[in-house]
Tab-separated table of C-alpha atoms in Angstrom:
chain	number	residue	atom	x	y	z
T	1	MET	CA	9.701	11.143	-22.225
T	2	THR	CA	5.937	11.727	-21.850
T	3	SER	CA	2.849	12.461	-23.750
T	4	THR	CA	3.772	15.841	-25.186
T	5	ASP	CA	7.104	14.771	-26.495
T	6	ALA	CA	7.188	14.425	-30.298
T	7	ALA	CA	3.453	13.810	-30.041
T	8	PRO	CA	1.533	13.138	-33.210
T	9	THR	CA	-0.413	16.020	-34.772
T	10	ALA	CA	-4.242	15.770	-33.572
T	11	PRO	CA	-6.468	14.769	-36.343
T	12	ALA	CA	-9.903	16.567	-36.966
T	13	ALA	CA	-11.826	13.555	-35.607
T	14	GLN	CA	-12.631	13.823	-31.669
T	15	THR	CA	-11.184	10.422	-31.040
T	16	PHE	CA	-7.760	8.518	-31.375
T	17	THR	CA	-6.600	5.297	-31.098
T	18	SER	CA	-3.664	3.613	-29.078
T	19	LEU	CA	-1.621	1.121	-30.748
T	20	ASP	CA	0.386	-2.014	-29.994
T	21	PRO	CA	3.790	-0.769	-30.882
T	22	ALA	CA	4.971	-4.187	-31.527
T	23	THR	CA	2.382	-4.924	-34.220
T	24	GLY	CA	0.415	-1.781	-35.066
T	25	ALA	CA	-2.626	-3.249	-33.978
T	26	VAL	CA	-5.366	-1.020	-32.391
T	27	VAL	CA	-5.687	-1.395	-28.784
T	28	GLY	CA	-8.393	1.039	-27.890
T	29	THR	CA	-10.240	4.260	-29.185
T	30	HIS	CA	-10.375	7.246	-26.805
T	31	PRO	CA	-11.700	10.754	-26.981
T	32	ILE	CA	-9.520	13.894	-27.528
T	33	HIS	CA	-10.565	16.221	-24.815
T	34	THR	CA	-10.705	19.691	-25.685
T	35	ALA	CA	-9.858	22.544	-23.622
T	36	ALA	CA	-13.259	23.107	-22.631
T	37	ASP	CA	-13.469	19.418	-21.653
T	38	VAL	CA	-10.250	19.852	-19.411
T	39	GLN	CA	-12.014	22.895	-17.746
T	40	ALA	CA	-14.956	21.113	-16.788
T	41	ALA	CA	-12.923	18.073	-15.571
T	42	VAL	CA	-10.969	20.540	-13.201
T	43	ALA	CA	-14.135	22.145	-12.111
T	44	THR	CA	-15.650	18.835	-11.164
T	45	ALA	CA	-12.372	17.890	-9.222
T	46	ARG	CA	-12.604	21.153	-7.284
T	47	LYS	CA	-15.916	20.216	-6.033
T	48	GLN	CA	-14.752	16.607	-5.296
T	49	SER	CA	-11.649	18.007	-3.407
T	50	GLU	CA	-13.954	19.481	-0.777
T	51	TRP	CA	-15.558	16.206	0.050
T	52	TRP	CA	-12.122	14.508	-0.243
T	53	GLN	CA	-10.552	16.876	2.107
T	54	ALA	CA	-13.452	16.573	4.600
T	55	LEU	CA	-12.873	12.976	4.914
T	56	GLY	CA	-9.513	13.535	6.788
T	57	PHE	CA	-6.593	11.326	7.114
T	58	GLU	CA	-8.432	8.141	8.169
T	59	GLY	CA	-11.097	8.567	5.715
T	60	ARG	CA	-8.974	9.185	2.967
T	61	LYS	CA	-6.763	6.205	4.079
T	62	LYS	CA	-9.801	3.729	4.077
T	63	ALA	CA	-10.613	5.045	0.537
T	64	LEU	CA	-7.166	4.445	-0.852
T	65	VAL	CA	-6.868	0.950	0.776
T	66	ARG	CA	-10.113	-0.050	-1.090
T	67	TRP	CA	-8.713	1.277	-4.417
T	68	ARG	CA	-5.444	-0.556	-3.527
T	69	LYS	CA	-7.347	-3.660	-3.198
T	70	VAL	CA	-9.048	-3.407	-6.366
T	71	ILE	CA	-5.696	-2.895	-8.253
T	72	ALA	CA	-3.944	-5.660	-6.365
T	73	ARG	CA	-6.826	-8.155	-7.055
T	74	ARG	CA	-6.714	-7.151	-10.832
T	75	MET	CA	-3.085	-6.875	-11.442
T	76	GLU	CA	-2.958	-9.067	-14.287
T	77	GLU	CA	-5.630	-7.198	-16.043
T	78	LEU	CA	-3.889	-3.925	-15.518
T	79	ALA	CA	-0.487	-5.405	-16.558
T	80	ALA	CA	-1.864	-7.012	-19.612
T	81	LEU	CA	-3.322	-3.614	-20.924
T	82	MET	CA	-0.029	-1.950	-20.075
T	83	ALA	CA	1.752	-4.382	-22.319
T	84	ARG	CA	-0.469	-4.147	-25.174
T	85	GLU	CA	-0.078	-0.295	-25.153
T	86	THR	CA	3.719	-0.362	-24.391
T	87	GLY	CA	4.905	-3.289	-25.887
T	88	LYS	CA	6.800	-4.185	-22.724
T	89	PRO	CA	6.977	-7.849	-21.608
T	90	ASP	CA	4.074	-9.204	-19.136
T	91	GLY	CA	6.609	-9.611	-16.431
T	92	ASP	CA	7.669	-6.414	-16.416
T	93	ALA	CA	4.251	-4.952	-16.685
T	94	LEU	CA	3.307	-6.954	-13.630
T	95	MET	CA	6.575	-5.805	-11.654
T	96	GLU	CA	5.663	-2.053	-12.537
T	97	THR	CA	2.200	-2.572	-11.221
T	98	ALA	CA	3.320	-4.316	-7.883
T	99	LEU	CA	5.463	-1.308	-7.217
T	100	ALA	CA	2.769	1.215	-7.807
T	101	VAL	CA	0.743	-0.783	-5.359
T	102	ASP	CA	3.352	-0.646	-2.616
T	103	HIS	CA	3.799	3.149	-3.106
T	104	LEU	CA	-0.044	3.592	-2.992
T	105	SER	CA	-0.184	1.728	0.217
T	106	TRP	CA	2.699	3.539	1.889
T	107	ALA	CA	1.353	7.100	0.909
T	108	ALA	CA	-2.063	6.211	2.200
T	109	SER	CA	-0.792	4.714	5.565
T	110	HIS	CA	1.771	7.337	6.267
T	111	ALA	CA	0.051	10.723	5.111
T	112	GLU	CA	-1.232	11.584	8.489
T	113	LYS	CA	2.069	10.948	10.365
T	114	VAL	CA	3.928	13.315	7.775
T	115	LEU	CA	1.478	15.893	7.210
T	116	LYS	CA	-0.593	16.509	10.478
T	117	ARG	CA	-0.099	19.391	12.677
T	118	ARG	CA	2.894	19.089	15.077
T	119	SER	CA	4.678	21.423	17.417
T	120	VAL	CA	7.919	22.990	16.863
T	121	SER	CA	10.438	24.902	18.896
T	122	PRO	CA	9.770	28.860	19.140
T	123	GLY	CA	13.290	29.320	19.767
T	124	LEU	CA	14.934	31.388	22.676
T	125	LEU	CA	13.871	34.779	21.689
T	126	MET	CA	10.300	33.746	21.135
T	127	VAL	CA	9.952	31.161	24.179
T	128	ASN	CA	6.483	32.630	25.073
T	129	GLN	CA	5.039	31.382	21.885
T	130	ALA	CA	3.572	28.001	21.086
T	131	ALA	CA	4.679	27.067	17.456
T	132	SER	CA	3.197	24.522	15.296
T	133	VAL	CA	2.986	23.524	11.562
T	134	GLU	CA	0.932	21.327	9.378
T	135	TYR	CA	0.866	20.641	5.747
T	136	ARG	CA	-2.543	21.359	3.897
T	137	PRO	CA	-3.580	19.913	0.553
T	138	LEU	CA	-3.445	22.473	-2.427
T	139	GLY	CA	-6.709	21.486	-3.847
T	140	VAL	CA	-6.458	20.071	-7.478
T	141	VAL	CA	-3.318	18.731	-8.955
T	142	GLY	CA	-2.818	18.158	-12.396
T	143	VAL	CA	-0.513	15.024	-13.553
T	144	ILE	CA	0.888	14.825	-16.932
T	145	GLY	CA	2.178	11.137	-17.294
T	146	PRO	CA	4.585	9.315	-19.526
T	147	TRP	CA	4.247	6.211	-21.716
T	148	ASN	CA	7.458	4.487	-20.634
T	149	TYR	CA	5.959	3.675	-17.298
T	150	PRO	CA	2.536	4.471	-17.529
T	151	VAL	CA	1.557	3.319	-13.995
T	152	PHE	CA	4.496	3.448	-11.666
T	153	THR	CA	5.696	6.965	-12.669
T	154	PRO	CA	2.294	9.018	-12.739
T	155	MET	CA	1.077	6.947	-9.526
T	156	GLY	CA	4.058	8.470	-7.662
T	157	SER	CA	2.336	11.699	-8.106
T	158	ILE	CA	-1.060	10.519	-8.010
T	159	ALA	CA	-1.056	8.420	-4.950
T	160	TYR	CA	0.958	10.807	-2.961
T	161	ALA	CA	-1.368	13.976	-4.128
T	162	LEU	CA	-4.535	11.983	-3.257
T	163	ALA	CA	-3.261	10.801	0.369
T	164	ALA	CA	-2.247	14.265	0.967
T	165	GLY	CA	-5.909	15.436	0.369
T	166	ASN	CA	-5.913	16.687	-3.308
T	167	ALA	CA	-8.244	15.771	-6.056
T	168	VAL	CA	-6.259	14.796	-9.312
T	169	VAL	CA	-6.929	15.282	-13.109
T	170	PHE	CA	-4.614	12.923	-14.799
T	171	LYS	CA	-3.550	13.298	-18.514
T	172	PRO	CA	-1.914	9.883	-19.564
T	173	SER	CA	0.320	9.844	-22.588
T	174	GLU	CA	-1.538	9.259	-26.039
T	175	TYR	CA	0.275	6.239	-26.209
T	176	THR	CA	-0.994	4.664	-23.177
T	177	PRO	CA	-4.529	6.274	-22.586
T	178	GLY	CA	-6.074	3.132	-21.666
T	179	VAL	CA	-4.066	2.667	-18.724
T	180	GLY	CA	-4.957	6.068	-17.527
T	181	GLU	CA	-8.764	5.269	-17.926
T	182	TRP	CA	-8.325	2.150	-16.164
T	183	LEU	CA	-6.899	3.755	-13.146
T	184	ALA	CA	-9.464	6.464	-12.990
T	185	GLU	CA	-12.413	3.966	-13.365
T	186	THR	CA	-11.051	1.509	-10.749
T	187	PHE	CA	-10.884	4.416	-8.392
T	188	ARG	CA	-14.353	5.608	-9.133
T	189	GLU	CA	-15.422	1.704	-8.516
T	190	ALA	CA	-13.441	1.771	-5.205
T	191	VAL	CA	-14.518	5.111	-3.819
T	192	GLY	CA	-17.512	6.096	-5.504
T	193	ARG	CA	-16.688	9.580	-6.432
T	194	PRO	CA	-14.640	11.143	-9.397
T	195	VAL	CA	-11.881	12.460	-7.114
T	196	LEU	CA	-9.389	11.133	-9.669
T	197	GLN	CA	-10.418	11.995	-13.216
T	198	VAL	CA	-8.535	11.399	-16.416
T	199	VAL	CA	-8.420	13.472	-19.679
T	200	THR	CA	-7.251	12.002	-22.838
T	201	GLY	CA	-5.795	13.378	-26.015
T	202	TYR	CA	-2.609	14.664	-27.618
T	203	GLY	CA	-0.271	17.484	-26.410
T	204	GLU	CA	-2.799	20.163	-26.820
T	205	THR	CA	-4.837	18.313	-23.985
T	206	GLY	CA	-1.878	18.349	-21.793
T	207	ALA	CA	-1.296	21.930	-22.540
T	208	ALA	CA	-4.850	23.015	-21.594
T	209	LEU	CA	-4.276	20.985	-18.311
T	210	THR	CA	-1.442	23.315	-17.415
T	211	ALA	CA	-3.708	26.355	-18.192
T	212	ALA	CA	-7.077	25.116	-16.652
T	213	GLY	CA	-6.522	26.429	-13.074
T	214	VAL	CA	-5.224	23.654	-11.173
T	215	ASP	CA	-3.110	24.357	-8.051
T	216	LYS	CA	-0.025	22.313	-9.125
T	217	VAL	CA	1.173	20.401	-12.284
T	218	ALA	CA	3.411	17.376	-11.836
T	219	PHE	CA	5.025	16.472	-15.128
T	220	THR	CA	7.263	13.792	-16.443
T	221	GLY	CA	8.946	14.135	-19.871
T	222	SER	CA	11.799	15.516	-21.747
T	223	THR	CA	13.655	18.744	-20.645
T	224	ALA	CA	12.397	20.590	-23.544
T	225	THR	CA	8.799	19.791	-22.919
T	226	GLY	CA	9.340	20.466	-19.005
T	227	LYS	CA	10.484	24.117	-20.037
T	228	ARG	CA	7.172	24.597	-22.000
T	229	VAL	CA	5.096	23.162	-19.175
T	230	MET	CA	6.918	25.684	-16.777
T	231	ALA	CA	6.361	28.535	-19.174
T	232	SER	CA	2.502	27.822	-19.294
T	233	CYS	CA	2.301	27.464	-15.528
T	234	ALA	CA	4.276	30.599	-14.951
T	235	GLU	CA	1.282	32.681	-16.646
T	236	THR	CA	-0.771	31.667	-13.553
T	237	LEU	CA	1.893	31.207	-11.145
T	238	THR	CA	1.122	27.525	-10.924
T	239	PRO	CA	3.898	25.677	-9.177
T	240	VAL	CA	5.338	22.363	-10.910
T	241	VAL	CA	7.135	19.563	-10.132
T	242	ILE	CA	9.338	18.536	-13.140
T	243	GLU	CA	11.177	14.859	-13.947
T	244	ALA	CA	12.795	15.686	-16.915
T	245	GLY	CA	14.664	12.645	-17.741
T	246	GLY	CA	18.592	11.861	-17.281
T	247	LYS	CA	21.804	10.246	-18.488
T	248	ASP	CA	22.722	8.074	-15.611
T	249	ALA	CA	26.020	6.698	-15.143
T	250	LEU	CA	27.280	3.675	-13.261
T	251	ILE	CA	30.679	3.523	-11.832
T	252	VAL	CA	32.481	0.118	-11.339
T	253	ALA	CA	35.277	0.367	-8.922
T	254	GLU	CA	38.393	-1.907	-8.890
T	255	ASP	CA	36.879	-3.738	-5.795
T	256	ALA	CA	33.439	-4.373	-7.335
T	257	ASP	CA	31.923	-7.619	-7.921
T	258	VAL	CA	32.107	-7.572	-11.678
T	259	ALA	CA	29.823	-10.169	-12.765
T	260	GLU	CA	27.160	-8.541	-10.632
T	261	ALA	CA	27.913	-4.963	-11.896
T	262	ALA	CA	27.700	-6.144	-15.619
T	263	GLU	CA	24.298	-7.886	-14.979
T	264	ALA	CA	22.923	-4.607	-13.468
T	265	ALA	CA	24.580	-2.533	-16.045
T	266	LEU	CA	22.762	-4.683	-18.875
T	267	TRP	CA	19.533	-4.540	-16.856
T	268	GLY	CA	19.616	-0.903	-16.286
T	269	ALA	CA	20.374	-0.120	-19.930
T	270	VAL	CA	18.210	-2.672	-21.717
T	271	ALA	CA	15.171	-3.484	-19.525
T	272	ASN	CA	11.981	-1.863	-20.804
T	273	ALA	CA	13.843	-1.624	-24.212
T	274	GLY	CA	16.108	1.142	-22.462
T	275	GLN	CA	13.242	3.332	-22.144
T	276	THR	CA	13.763	4.261	-18.472
T	277	CYS	CA	14.438	7.860	-17.221
T	278	ALA	CA	16.754	6.388	-14.600
T	279	GLY	CA	18.113	3.674	-16.719
T	280	VAL	CA	21.779	3.118	-17.275
T	281	GLU	CA	23.118	4.913	-20.383
T	282	ARG	CA	26.810	5.399	-19.500
T	283	VAL	CA	29.279	3.028	-17.556
T	284	TYR	CA	32.706	4.067	-16.328
T	285	VAL	CA	35.019	1.176	-15.252
T	286	HIS	CA	38.397	1.139	-13.338
T	287	ASP	CA	41.139	0.223	-15.410
T	288	ARG	CA	42.133	-2.886	-13.651
T	289	VAL	CA	38.623	-4.451	-14.220
T	290	TYR	CA	37.676	-2.859	-17.445
T	291	ASP	CA	38.373	-6.081	-19.559
T	292	GLN	CA	36.742	-8.358	-17.240
T	293	PHE	CA	33.575	-6.262	-17.134
T	294	LEU	CA	33.534	-5.979	-20.780
T	295	ASP	CA	33.649	-9.398	-21.380
T	296	GLU	CA	30.911	-10.162	-18.889
T	297	LEU	CA	28.835	-7.357	-20.300
T	298	VAL	CA	29.225	-8.593	-23.644
T	299	ALA	CA	28.662	-12.295	-22.977
T	300	GLN	CA	25.319	-11.318	-21.311
T	301	ALA	CA	24.257	-8.760	-23.963
T	302	LYS	CA	24.504	-11.286	-26.703
T	303	GLN	CA	22.065	-13.538	-24.901
T	304	LEU	CA	19.337	-10.928	-25.253
T	305	GLU	CA	17.399	-10.146	-28.302
T	306	ALA	CA	14.663	-7.397	-28.806
T	307	ARG	CA	11.781	-9.330	-30.297
T	308	PRO	CA	8.054	-10.086	-29.890
T	309	GLY	CA	7.287	-12.064	-26.728
T	310	GLY	CA	11.041	-11.616	-25.730
T	311	GLN	CA	12.416	-10.096	-22.682
T	312	VAL	CA	13.125	-6.841	-24.500
T	313	GLY	CA	10.221	-5.360	-26.078
T	314	PRO	CA	9.821	-2.601	-28.919
T	315	ILE	CA	10.330	1.084	-28.938
T	316	THR	CA	6.957	2.510	-27.846
T	317	MET	CA	7.057	5.822	-29.465
T	318	PRO	CA	8.188	5.465	-33.241
T	319	SER	CA	9.831	8.823	-33.485
T	320	GLN	CA	12.219	7.695	-30.567
T	321	VAL	CA	14.045	5.150	-33.071
T	322	ASP	CA	15.322	8.146	-34.883
T	323	ILE	CA	17.119	9.424	-31.797
T	324	ILE	CA	18.557	6.229	-30.868
T	325	ARG	CA	19.723	5.807	-34.535
T	326	ARG	CA	21.302	9.245	-34.521
T	327	HIS	CA	23.143	8.422	-31.388
T	328	VAL	CA	24.463	5.096	-32.369
T	329	ASP	CA	25.500	6.411	-35.848
T	330	ASP	CA	27.359	9.465	-34.431
T	331	ALA	CA	29.187	7.101	-31.828
T	332	LEU	CA	30.469	4.969	-34.598
T	333	ALA	CA	31.111	7.877	-37.103
T	334	ARG	CA	33.335	9.257	-34.383
T	335	GLY	CA	35.459	6.191	-33.790
T	336	GLY	CA	33.064	4.263	-31.372
T	337	ARG	CA	32.812	0.516	-31.668
T	338	ALA	CA	29.771	-1.514	-31.398
T	339	LEU	CA	30.715	-4.702	-29.482
T	340	VAL	CA	26.950	-5.994	-29.555
T	341	GLY	CA	24.314	-4.569	-31.824
T	342	GLY	CA	25.068	-1.887	-34.301
T	343	PRO	CA	23.422	0.517	-36.591
T	344	VAL	CA	19.684	0.705	-36.282
T	345	PRO	CA	17.600	-0.342	-39.518
T	346	GLU	CA	15.107	1.954	-41.056
T	347	GLY	CA	11.694	1.037	-40.123
T	348	ALA	CA	12.717	-0.689	-37.238
T	349	ARG	CA	10.094	-1.363	-34.248
T	350	PHE	CA	12.651	-3.227	-32.192
T	351	VAL	CA	16.174	-2.003	-31.213
T	352	GLN	CA	18.783	-4.695	-30.528
T	353	PRO	CA	20.857	-4.420	-27.072
T	354	THR	CA	23.943	-2.277	-28.318
T	355	VAL	CA	27.277	-1.988	-26.229
T	356	LEU	CA	29.397	0.821	-27.479
T	357	VAL	CA	33.043	1.445	-26.597
T	358	ASP	CA	35.661	3.999	-27.433
T	359	VAL	CA	33.029	6.740	-27.732
T	360	PRO	CA	34.184	10.271	-27.185
T	361	GLU	CA	32.914	12.029	-24.185
T	362	ASP	CA	31.349	15.006	-26.006
T	363	SER	CA	29.334	12.614	-28.423
T	364	ALA	CA	25.396	12.515	-28.603
T	365	ALA	CA	25.505	9.089	-27.301
T	366	VAL	CA	27.397	10.253	-24.052
T	367	GLN	CA	25.868	13.837	-23.455
T	368	GLU	CA	22.162	13.475	-24.572
T	369	GLU	CA	19.441	11.207	-23.380
T	370	THR	CA	19.102	8.141	-25.765
T	371	PHE	CA	16.023	6.513	-24.133
T	372	GLY	CA	17.084	3.137	-25.932
T	373	PRO	CA	18.452	-0.146	-25.241
T	374	THR	CA	22.181	1.295	-25.629
T	375	VAL	CA	25.035	1.849	-23.363
T	376	THR	CA	28.568	3.445	-23.806
T	377	VAL	CA	31.429	1.786	-21.516
T	378	SER	CA	34.608	3.835	-20.866
T	379	ARG	CA	37.772	2.970	-19.280
T	380	VAL	CA	39.138	5.222	-16.347
T	381	ARG	CA	42.275	5.299	-14.285
T	382	THR	CA	40.747	6.304	-11.007
T	383	MET	CA	37.530	6.783	-9.167
T	384	ASP	CA	38.129	10.736	-9.405
T	385	GLU	CA	38.154	10.539	-13.089
T	386	ALA	CA	35.076	8.220	-13.019
T	387	ILE	CA	33.130	10.863	-10.726
T	388	GLU	CA	34.239	13.637	-12.742
T	389	ARG	CA	33.060	12.228	-15.896
T	390	ALA	CA	29.713	10.873	-14.303
T	391	ASN	CA	28.997	14.381	-13.212
T	392	GLY	CA	29.879	15.778	-16.585
T	393	THR	CA	26.418	16.131	-18.278
T	394	ARG	CA	23.769	18.577	-17.653
T	395	TYR	CA	21.456	15.842	-16.468
T	396	ALA	CA	21.424	14.566	-12.724
T	397	LEU	CA	18.915	12.270	-11.996
T	398	GLY	CA	20.039	8.910	-10.891
T	399	SER	CA	23.290	6.925	-10.729
T	400	THR	CA	24.740	3.681	-9.573
T	401	VAL	CA	28.066	2.533	-7.925
T	402	PHE	CA	29.454	-1.014	-7.525
T	403	SER	CA	32.236	-1.303	-4.980
T	404	LYS	CA	32.657	-3.515	-1.977
T	405	GLU	CA	34.287	-1.070	0.276
T	406	HIS	CA	33.787	2.339	-1.063
T	407	GLY	CA	30.347	2.614	-2.370
T	408	MET	CA	29.146	5.263	0.053
T	409	GLU	CA	32.395	7.412	-0.337
T	410	ILE	CA	31.910	7.564	-3.967
T	411	ALA	CA	27.985	8.307	-3.828
T	412	GLN	CA	28.315	11.119	-1.687
T	413	ARG	CA	30.410	12.789	-4.423
T	414	LEU	CA	28.136	12.281	-7.112
T	415	ARG	CA	25.874	14.955	-8.409
T	416	ALA	CA	22.416	13.074	-8.854
T	417	GLY	CA	19.132	13.115	-6.948
T	418	MET	CA	19.532	9.320	-6.389
T	419	THR	CA	22.303	6.862	-6.031
T	420	ALA	CA	22.138	2.925	-5.793
T	421	ILE	CA	25.015	1.040	-4.385
T	422	ASN	CA	25.742	-2.416	-5.701
T	423	GLY	CA	22.269	-2.631	-6.966
T	424	VAL	CA	20.400	-0.858	-9.896
T	425	ILE	CA	17.467	1.637	-9.859
T	426	SER	CA	16.653	0.397	-6.358
T	427	PHE	CA	15.876	3.734	-5.192
T	428	ALA	CA	12.943	3.912	-7.129
T	429	GLY	CA	11.127	0.911	-5.543
T	430	ILE	CA	11.689	2.334	-1.998
T	431	PRO	CA	8.547	4.118	-1.047
T	432	THR	CA	10.314	6.328	1.776
T	433	LEU	CA	12.918	7.551	-0.521
T	434	PRO	CA	12.515	10.834	-2.438
T	435	PHE	CA	12.593	10.386	-6.340
T	436	GLY	CA	13.815	13.444	-8.643
T	437	GLY	CA	16.870	15.249	-10.010
T	438	VAL	CA	18.610	18.506	-10.221
T	439	GLY	CA	19.893	20.286	-13.344
T	440	ASP	CA	18.168	19.329	-16.746
T	441	SER	CA	16.632	16.368	-14.937
T	442	GLY	CA	14.330	18.775	-12.934
T	443	PHE	CA	13.298	19.763	-9.680
T	444	GLY	CA	10.831	18.567	-6.905
T	445	ARG	CA	10.136	15.296	-5.606
T	446	ILE	CA	7.776	12.392	-5.584
T	447	HIS	CA	7.663	9.392	-3.152
T	448	GLY	CA	8.571	9.502	0.475
T	449	PRO	CA	7.583	12.160	3.030
T	450	ASP	CA	8.986	14.766	0.414
T	451	GLY	CA	6.473	13.447	-2.078
T	452	LEU	CA	3.611	13.870	0.228
T	453	ARG	CA	4.652	17.327	1.136
T	454	GLU	CA	5.288	18.223	-2.630
T	455	PHE	CA	1.428	18.234	-3.031
T	456	THR	CA	0.611	20.529	0.050
T	457	TYR	CA	1.503	23.916	1.460
T	458	PRO	CA	2.793	24.592	5.043
T	459	HIS	CA	0.463	26.314	7.378
T	460	ALA	CA	2.498	27.707	10.237
T	461	ILE	CA	0.646	29.018	13.717
T	462	ALA	CA	2.364	30.849	16.553
T	463	ARG	CA	0.232	31.113	19.447
T	464	GLN	CA	1.201	33.646	22.320
T	465	ARG	CA	1.232	31.627	25.804
T	466	PHE	CA	2.288	34.262	28.077
T	467	LYS	CA	3.548	37.901	28.112
T	468	PRO	CA	7.124	37.979	26.844
T	469	ALA	CA	9.901	39.332	29.029
T	470	ILE	CA	11.181	41.570	26.352
T	471	ALA	CA	8.448	42.793	23.949
T	472	LEU	CA	9.585	42.779	20.433
T	473	THR	CA	6.508	43.132	18.255
T	474	THR	CA	5.162	46.613	19.666
T	475	PHE	CA	5.674	50.142	19.444
T	476	ARG	CA	5.696	50.172	23.129
T	477	ARG	CA	9.205	48.683	23.099
T	478	THR	CA	11.398	50.827	24.943
T	479	ALA	CA	15.222	51.811	24.759
T	480	LYS	CA	15.766	49.746	27.848
T	481	GLU	CA	14.145	46.617	26.428
T	482	GLU	CA	16.225	47.037	23.100
T	483	LYS	CA	19.349	47.094	25.403
T	484	GLN	CA	18.278	43.999	27.008
T	485	LEU	CA	17.673	42.405	23.868
T	486	THR	CA	21.171	43.333	22.769
T	487	LYS	CA	22.569	42.014	25.827
T	488	VAL	CA	20.537	38.720	25.522
T	489	VAL	CA	21.568	38.011	21.920
T	490	ARG	CA	25.227	38.781	22.739
T	491	GLY	CA	25.320	36.425	25.673
T	492	LEU	CA	23.552	33.476	23.825
T	493	TYR	CA	25.304	34.105	20.409
T	494	GLY	CA	28.292	36.105	20.657
T	495	ARG	CA	30.475	34.321	23.302
T	496	GLY	CA	33.292	32.189	22.638
T	497	LYS	CA	36.224	32.525	19.948
T	498	ASN	CA	35.587	32.664	16.196
C-alpha cells in the first residue's frame, strides 16, 4: 500500500495534516505541493545531480557516511516521529530505522565495486577487441513511498539511487509526510546540498512526479495504483520499478520445528498490525503436524492484543479497515471459522489478531491482499499440494518454508521473488539480497547489487586492440574470409554429437 492508495481527496487549502492513527491527534502540518512545485523540485535535482555525479564513488561514499551517522545518532528521534505518524510500536520503529541504516551503509560502501567499469570477455570471434562495461547513473530518480514502512521501504530506493550517483525527489505517503521531510532535512544537514528533496501532498502530487521528467520512478503500493503509475510513465517512456504487494504463504513441512514455525507465522502475520507487503497471510501445514501447529499458533495469538501502547498497533490508513472487515466477513460467510479474533467492528482503529481456518481457497481472504493482522491456516496432505496452493495466487512477492531437511528443495519450487527458510522476512534485512516480486507483485529490484544497477544504465565499450584475422564489419570482407568464418564457427560450435 502507498500514498496513492485510497488517498483522501485533497482539500482546497495548500496544507494538510498528518494524524496519529491511534488517537486522531494532529502530528504535523505539511504543504500540498502542486505540479509546478514538483517540476521545480525536479529541475533543482537535475542541477544537483551534476555536482553529485562529479563527486565520484569515493566522494559520494563519504557524503552518505555522514548522513548515515546523523541518522544513527538520532535514531530515537526518527523512530518516535515514525511511531506517531503510523501508530506502530516504538520498538518496531527503531528496528525499521536500524535496518534502513544498515542498507544505507552497504549501498554507500559497495557502489563502486558493483558499478565501476570492468573488463569482460570479448568472445572468440571478437578476440581482437577489448570489451568493458560500467553502470552510469540515470540522473534524477522519483521515489513514491508507502506509509507502512515509511523509512525502510523508500530507503531501499533512495539510498541505492543516491549511491549509484542519482539525485532523488521523494514523495512520501500523505500519512507519513513528516518522516519524508526528516530524511530530506538530515541529508541536507549532512551533505550541504539538496540532492535529496521531498515533495508532500496527496495522490495528485505523486502523479505529478511521474510526469515531471524524472529518469526513473520507484513505486511501492498496490497493483492497481502501480498500473496507473506505469501508464503515466509510459507517456514519456520513463522506466519504473514496481513493488506492488503480496499474498505471501508460509509452508510448514512435517519435519518442521512446529513451535518456531507457529511463532514465525504469528509475527509475520501480525507484526506492524499485518501491514507488511511481504507479511504472512496464508499458511499451509502438513496434515501430520497441523493440529500441533494450530494449537501453538492459537495459544500464542491469544496472548496478543491490538491496543494503544501494545505490541500490535492501529491500522494506519482508515480505509484499509473496510478491506480487512470484508475479507474476514467473506471467510466466515463461506464456512470459515475464526479461532482467534473475528468480525471487525465498525469504526475500529485497531484490528485484533485473527486466525482463520476452513477458508475456501477461492475466497477473498486467500486470494486478495488483506494487509491486516489476519492469517488463514490450511491443512495439506503433501508438500506438492502446499506448493501448488502457495503458487496459486496472482501475487508472487515473498514466501517462507519451515523444514529441517527439505527447506531448500521446497523453496526452489516456489514462484516468488524471495523465500525465507526457518525464519520469516529475513531476506528483507540482508543488504546483499535483491528485494522484489513477479506477477502482480511487480518487477524490478531494490537492495543488493541488483538494487544498485536498477538505478543506472549500462554503458558498453568495445575497443579494437589489433586488426582481426577475419574482418567481419566491413564491405571489404571477401568470399574467402566468409568461408574461413564458416569453418571457424563450425569447428568451434558444431562438433560432437547432439
